[in-house]
XYZ file of C-alpha atoms in Angstrom:
372
model
C 0.301 -0.171 -0.135
C 2.903 2.285 0.946
C 4.917 1.535 -2.284
C 1.520 2.185 -4.349
C 0.806 5.611 -2.537
C 4.698 6.297 -3.175
C 4.241 5.543 -6.927
C 1.202 7.743 -7.245
C 2.981 10.661 -5.236
C 5.868 10.477 -7.764
C 3.630 10.598 -10.720
C 1.768 13.163 -9.432
C 5.102 15.495 -8.925
C 6.532 14.426 -12.529
C 3.189 15.649 -13.766
C 3.283 18.779 -11.792
C 6.959 19.444 -12.919
C 6.324 18.537 -16.565
C 3.054 21.344 -16.210
C 5.562 23.963 -15.345
C 8.348 23.643 -17.674
C 6.631 25.306 -20.602
C 8.199 28.385 -22.094
C 5.017 30.310 -23.107
C 2.217 30.435 -20.543
C -1.635 30.399 -21.550
C -1.891 34.140 -21.368
C 1.230 34.427 -23.541
C 3.929 35.332 -21.153
C 7.600 34.056 -21.507
C 8.940 31.916 -18.388
C 12.733 32.340 -18.937
C 15.102 34.224 -16.765
C 18.578 35.464 -17.984
C 21.532 34.834 -15.636
C 25.249 36.048 -15.635
C 24.457 39.076 -17.800
C 27.676 41.403 -18.062
C 27.560 44.874 -16.419
C 28.191 46.268 -20.019
C 24.784 44.954 -21.293
C 22.886 46.276 -17.905
C 24.320 49.669 -19.121
C 22.497 49.242 -22.324
C 19.077 49.093 -20.542
C 20.073 52.939 -19.026
C 21.008 53.751 -22.659
C 17.609 52.887 -24.029
C 15.759 54.521 -21.329
C 12.605 55.121 -23.021
C 11.881 51.221 -23.580
C 13.266 50.461 -20.061
C 10.670 53.088 -18.268
C 7.531 51.641 -20.800
C 8.245 47.844 -19.721
C 8.368 48.882 -16.197
C 5.721 47.708 -14.089
C 2.904 49.839 -13.033
C 4.164 50.068 -9.250
C 7.587 50.753 -10.288
C 6.398 53.337 -13.169
C 4.547 55.455 -10.522
C 7.359 55.174 -7.901
C 9.669 56.676 -10.792
C 6.873 59.318 -11.853
C 6.527 60.583 -8.251
C 10.229 60.280 -7.633
C 11.028 62.457 -10.668
C 8.523 65.283 -9.511
C 9.391 65.383 -5.887
C 13.199 65.206 -6.550
C 13.086 67.992 -8.801
C 11.139 70.260 -6.766
C 13.119 69.509 -3.717
C 16.471 69.905 -5.688
C 15.441 73.344 -6.881
C 14.069 74.111 -3.554
C 17.735 73.775 -2.075
C 18.990 75.819 -4.958
C 16.350 78.559 -4.367
C 17.449 78.328 -0.488
C 21.008 78.842 -1.414
C 20.298 81.764 -4.143
C 18.662 83.545 -0.940
C 21.356 82.619 1.562
C 24.058 83.811 -0.383
C 22.277 87.193 -0.901
C 21.536 87.370 2.596
C 17.579 87.455 1.672
C 16.570 85.313 4.852
C 15.240 86.806 8.060
C 18.461 85.808 10.355
C 20.528 88.261 8.314
C 18.026 91.185 9.438
C 18.205 92.730 6.067
C 17.694 96.416 5.811
C 14.345 98.035 4.815
C 15.703 99.008 1.338
C 17.209 95.823 0.861
C 15.536 93.982 -2.455
C 15.405 90.231 -2.295
C 16.155 87.897 -5.283
C 12.963 86.168 -4.546
C 10.358 87.949 -2.702
C 8.876 86.234 0.576
C 11.304 83.396 1.000
C 11.856 82.694 4.652
C 13.314 79.290 4.748
C 13.598 75.788 3.213
C 9.949 75.041 3.348
C 8.942 78.569 1.600
C 12.019 77.645 -0.854
C 10.397 74.161 -1.562
C 6.960 76.149 -1.850
C 8.332 78.472 -4.545
C 9.995 75.763 -6.568
C 6.747 73.826 -6.701
C 4.844 76.669 -7.759
C 7.430 77.761 -10.671
C 7.815 74.259 -12.010
C 4.139 73.585 -12.226
C 3.268 77.153 -13.249
C 0.715 77.560 -10.412
C 1.949 81.143 -9.747
C 0.141 82.417 -6.609
C 1.402 85.790 -6.913
C 2.976 85.759 -3.183
C 6.560 84.811 -3.951
C 8.094 86.190 -7.109
C 11.453 86.740 -8.856
C 12.910 90.314 -8.792
C 15.386 91.967 -11.086
C 17.821 92.570 -8.396
C 20.058 89.273 -9.371
C 20.936 87.548 -12.585
C 21.202 84.313 -10.959
C 17.840 83.694 -9.737
C 16.376 84.689 -13.254
C 18.879 82.011 -14.874
C 17.961 79.478 -12.146
C 13.872 80.253 -12.936
C 14.686 79.763 -16.683
C 16.571 76.385 -16.147
C 13.786 74.838 -13.936
C 11.094 76.014 -16.373
C 12.711 74.260 -19.286
C 13.518 71.175 -17.115
C 9.850 71.005 -15.699
C 8.660 70.981 -19.240
C 11.061 68.069 -20.245
C 10.018 66.321 -16.940
C 6.195 66.728 -17.716
C 6.722 65.692 -21.536
C 8.535 62.602 -20.701
C 6.518 61.330 -17.526
C 3.241 62.156 -19.039
C 3.994 60.553 -22.482
C 5.833 57.334 -20.600
C 2.231 56.829 -18.817
C 0.160 57.616 -22.161
C 2.301 55.194 -24.272
C 2.137 52.662 -21.467
C -1.835 52.938 -21.292
C -2.055 52.763 -25.117
C 0.203 49.850 -25.729
C -1.416 47.006 -27.974
C -0.491 44.648 -25.387
C -3.912 45.295 -23.621
C -5.377 44.981 -27.197
C -4.144 41.375 -27.000
C -6.388 40.561 -23.876
C -9.352 40.533 -26.012
C -8.170 38.123 -28.235
C -8.683 34.660 -26.632
C -7.279 31.124 -27.526
C -9.289 27.609 -26.706
C -8.034 25.918 -23.753
C -6.966 22.749 -25.529
C -6.123 21.748 -29.172
C -8.009 18.861 -31.016
C -6.812 16.137 -33.391
C -9.435 14.789 -35.737
C -10.362 14.668 -39.374
C -10.961 17.587 -41.525
C -11.809 17.454 -44.998
C -10.562 13.968 -45.429
C -7.248 14.912 -43.937
C -5.922 14.579 -40.298
C -5.494 17.873 -38.600
C -4.847 19.485 -35.363
C -7.329 22.135 -34.764
C -7.360 25.451 -32.548
C -10.071 27.828 -32.108
C -9.323 31.773 -31.659
C -11.764 34.336 -30.912
C -11.943 38.036 -31.221
C -13.705 39.491 -28.489
C -14.191 42.992 -29.630
C -16.320 44.177 -32.751
C -13.062 46.133 -33.831
C -11.144 44.001 -36.418
C -7.614 43.153 -36.504
C -6.031 44.107 -39.920
C -3.763 41.907 -41.690
C -3.811 39.136 -39.392
C -1.341 36.326 -39.460
C -1.116 32.937 -37.585
C 1.729 30.996 -37.287
C 3.044 28.158 -34.776
C 6.672 26.822 -33.401
C 6.920 23.586 -32.086
C 9.564 23.632 -29.177
C 11.191 20.296 -28.065
C 14.517 19.032 -27.354
C 16.494 17.334 -29.986
C 20.067 15.725 -30.305
C 21.809 16.203 -33.583
C 23.851 13.583 -35.247
C 26.931 15.188 -33.967
C 25.557 14.583 -30.357
C 24.469 17.954 -29.622
C 21.605 18.409 -27.709
C 19.354 21.660 -28.677
C 16.936 22.624 -25.953
C 14.034 24.465 -27.130
C 14.660 23.566 -30.912
C 12.223 25.289 -32.895
C 10.171 23.786 -35.634
C 8.003 25.893 -37.963
C 4.284 25.042 -37.875
C 1.990 26.107 -40.439
C -1.557 26.894 -39.376
C -4.556 28.109 -41.943
C -8.106 28.400 -42.450
C -10.305 27.541 -45.362
C -9.153 31.201 -46.782
C -5.646 30.896 -46.172
C -3.175 31.973 -43.146
C -2.908 35.818 -43.708
C -5.408 38.755 -43.858
C -7.899 36.683 -41.930
C -11.657 38.090 -41.487
C -11.618 37.993 -37.780
C -15.363 39.151 -37.254
C -16.422 35.755 -35.678
C -14.411 33.006 -33.956
C -12.043 31.061 -36.272
C -10.886 27.401 -36.028
C -7.347 27.178 -37.511
C -5.644 23.984 -38.497
C -2.354 22.308 -39.283
C -2.536 19.288 -41.759
C -0.631 16.153 -40.322
C 1.007 15.068 -43.271
C 4.571 13.575 -43.927
C 5.999 16.904 -43.475
C 4.643 17.663 -40.127
C 6.386 17.012 -36.750
C 3.173 15.338 -35.564
C 3.215 12.596 -38.251
C 4.971 10.127 -36.137
C 2.586 10.640 -33.046
C -0.234 8.670 -32.161
C -3.121 8.718 -29.915
C -1.206 6.201 -27.598
C 2.170 8.012 -27.943
C 1.267 11.567 -27.717
C 1.399 11.975 -24.114
C 4.806 10.365 -24.004
C 6.259 13.200 -26.086
C 7.538 16.439 -24.774
C 6.991 19.299 -26.627
C 5.682 22.761 -26.461
C 3.193 24.205 -29.186
C 3.467 27.655 -29.233
C 1.073 29.566 -31.777
C 1.238 33.348 -32.586
C -1.309 35.653 -34.051
C -0.001 38.895 -35.329
C -2.053 41.846 -36.543
C -2.740 45.519 -36.584
C -5.318 47.208 -34.362
C -8.070 48.893 -36.392
C -8.259 51.972 -33.869
C -4.739 52.704 -33.115
C -2.979 51.105 -36.205
C -0.413 49.732 -33.909
C 1.007 46.055 -34.312
C -0.484 43.790 -32.029
C 0.910 40.142 -31.089
C -1.152 37.334 -29.053
C 0.273 34.029 -28.096
C -0.264 30.900 -26.329
C 0.964 27.581 -25.698
C -0.382 23.673 -25.595
C 1.826 20.980 -23.921
C 0.688 17.527 -24.621
C -1.835 17.078 -21.716
C -3.909 20.053 -23.466
C -3.820 18.048 -27.154
C -6.960 15.884 -27.286
C -6.809 13.136 -29.683
C -10.270 12.315 -31.524
C -12.190 15.201 -30.599
C -13.580 17.940 -32.507
C -14.954 21.652 -31.529
C -18.493 22.110 -30.850
C -20.117 24.678 -33.163
C -20.955 28.014 -31.480
C -22.183 30.417 -34.590
C -25.845 30.284 -35.440
C -28.406 32.323 -37.080
C -31.483 33.868 -35.100
C -35.008 34.439 -36.547
C -34.087 38.259 -37.061
C -31.361 37.208 -39.566
C -28.645 37.839 -37.039
C -25.561 35.832 -36.308
C -24.994 34.795 -32.755
C -21.789 33.372 -31.058
C -22.232 31.059 -28.280
C -19.120 31.363 -26.370
C -20.317 28.771 -23.754
C -19.043 26.333 -26.295
C -16.082 28.132 -27.194
C -13.647 25.276 -25.505
C -16.078 22.198 -25.572
C -15.011 19.441 -27.422
C -17.015 16.553 -28.854
C -15.678 13.028 -29.345
C -15.524 11.984 -32.839
C -14.127 8.825 -34.658
C -10.546 9.658 -35.646
C -7.582 7.532 -36.973
C -5.264 6.688 -33.963
C -2.186 7.906 -36.279
C -1.774 9.931 -39.560
C 0.458 6.920 -40.925
C -2.464 4.617 -40.551
C -4.781 7.012 -42.296
C -2.297 7.468 -45.050
C -2.479 3.754 -45.321
C -6.013 3.423 -46.022
C -6.118 5.851 -48.495
C -3.716 4.330 -50.358
C -5.410 0.899 -50.072
C -8.553 2.788 -50.967
C -7.049 4.087 -54.347
C -5.205 0.862 -55.049
C -8.895 -1.064 -54.846
C -10.346 1.316 -57.320
C -7.772 0.813 -60.200
C -8.112 -2.183 -62.399
C -4.981 -3.671 -64.287
C -5.430 -5.133 -68.055
C -3.372 -8.077 -68.907
C -2.657 -8.216 -72.716
C -1.588 -11.821 -72.555
C -5.083 -12.733 -71.040
C -7.166 -14.845 -73.439
C -10.462 -16.228 -72.809
C -10.952 -19.866 -73.225
C -14.444 -21.542 -73.514
C -14.466 -25.561 -72.951
C -16.292 -27.155 -75.856
C -19.839 -28.198 -75.401
C -20.364 -31.934 -74.771
C -23.478 -33.788 -76.107
C -24.868 -36.547 -73.504
C -26.387 -39.307 -75.339
C -28.554 -41.720 -73.698
C -28.094 -45.625 -74.778
């Protein structure tokens, strides 16, 4: 009993490990990390600061946003305090009545910070202002105004670009939970269903796939995540899809397909990951969008097809029932592509006739029976 439980536990742990070992998650995120990156390569991220800021998560982006404004306000507040200190405008210097300060009504560090804030965000309460007494204050005012515009443009542009990224449009493109293998048009095919949840279309859509597996070359080199192209198509082709309703894309399992050597019995024994990509242009923003998902052997159902989900109402409208989007129905399917190929070859040979030119029909002579 203990050995049986141990065996089941090991199988369960191995199953969980295999489920986790996938490069692309179902929602399209890549499960990969980079180690031992050189310092020079890390500096390259700062050189491309715009992309680095855009790729930051929202909590880090907001931290950078707040820090940029608070830091600039405080820095220039110190500079305004230094100007007032050097010009002896502060109350501790007991300036004379005829003394004209560089900045009116700066009495300490707090008022310097408030003046810096009012200057950079152009509030202009009118209580604190720069006078024409010293050129240093005028120069500092110009510098802070220019730098404030740059910070506002960069940070507001980064947030706007983050919000309008086509990655969010990809959230409204969904794939079926499972891929199925069944006959379609007399051929054994791997089928996947994909749907656009918005009424706006993806222009110039193109769909394709990559099969990731570990291979060993004839030279003995082990290649992890070796990529094999998988051609997907619909009845109208693989490009410029009319994505107004859910589509069922399929890959024909022929002799050139990596699935040709698999069967219903050996499918789960293979270690592979099928990654499916959908590229298109968002109609409303003209931004390029890519959606991706993946399927492991446990998520490929042999001998099933997808349930129909498009119907026509009495009013003449087409209705899509998304409750059947990932629903599958069991159908009769050959247990391997090689068997289907043999059946077709045997059926074609049975329809063919062969003429033998040397064949001659001979009839035996008729015999007359006489009774004695």
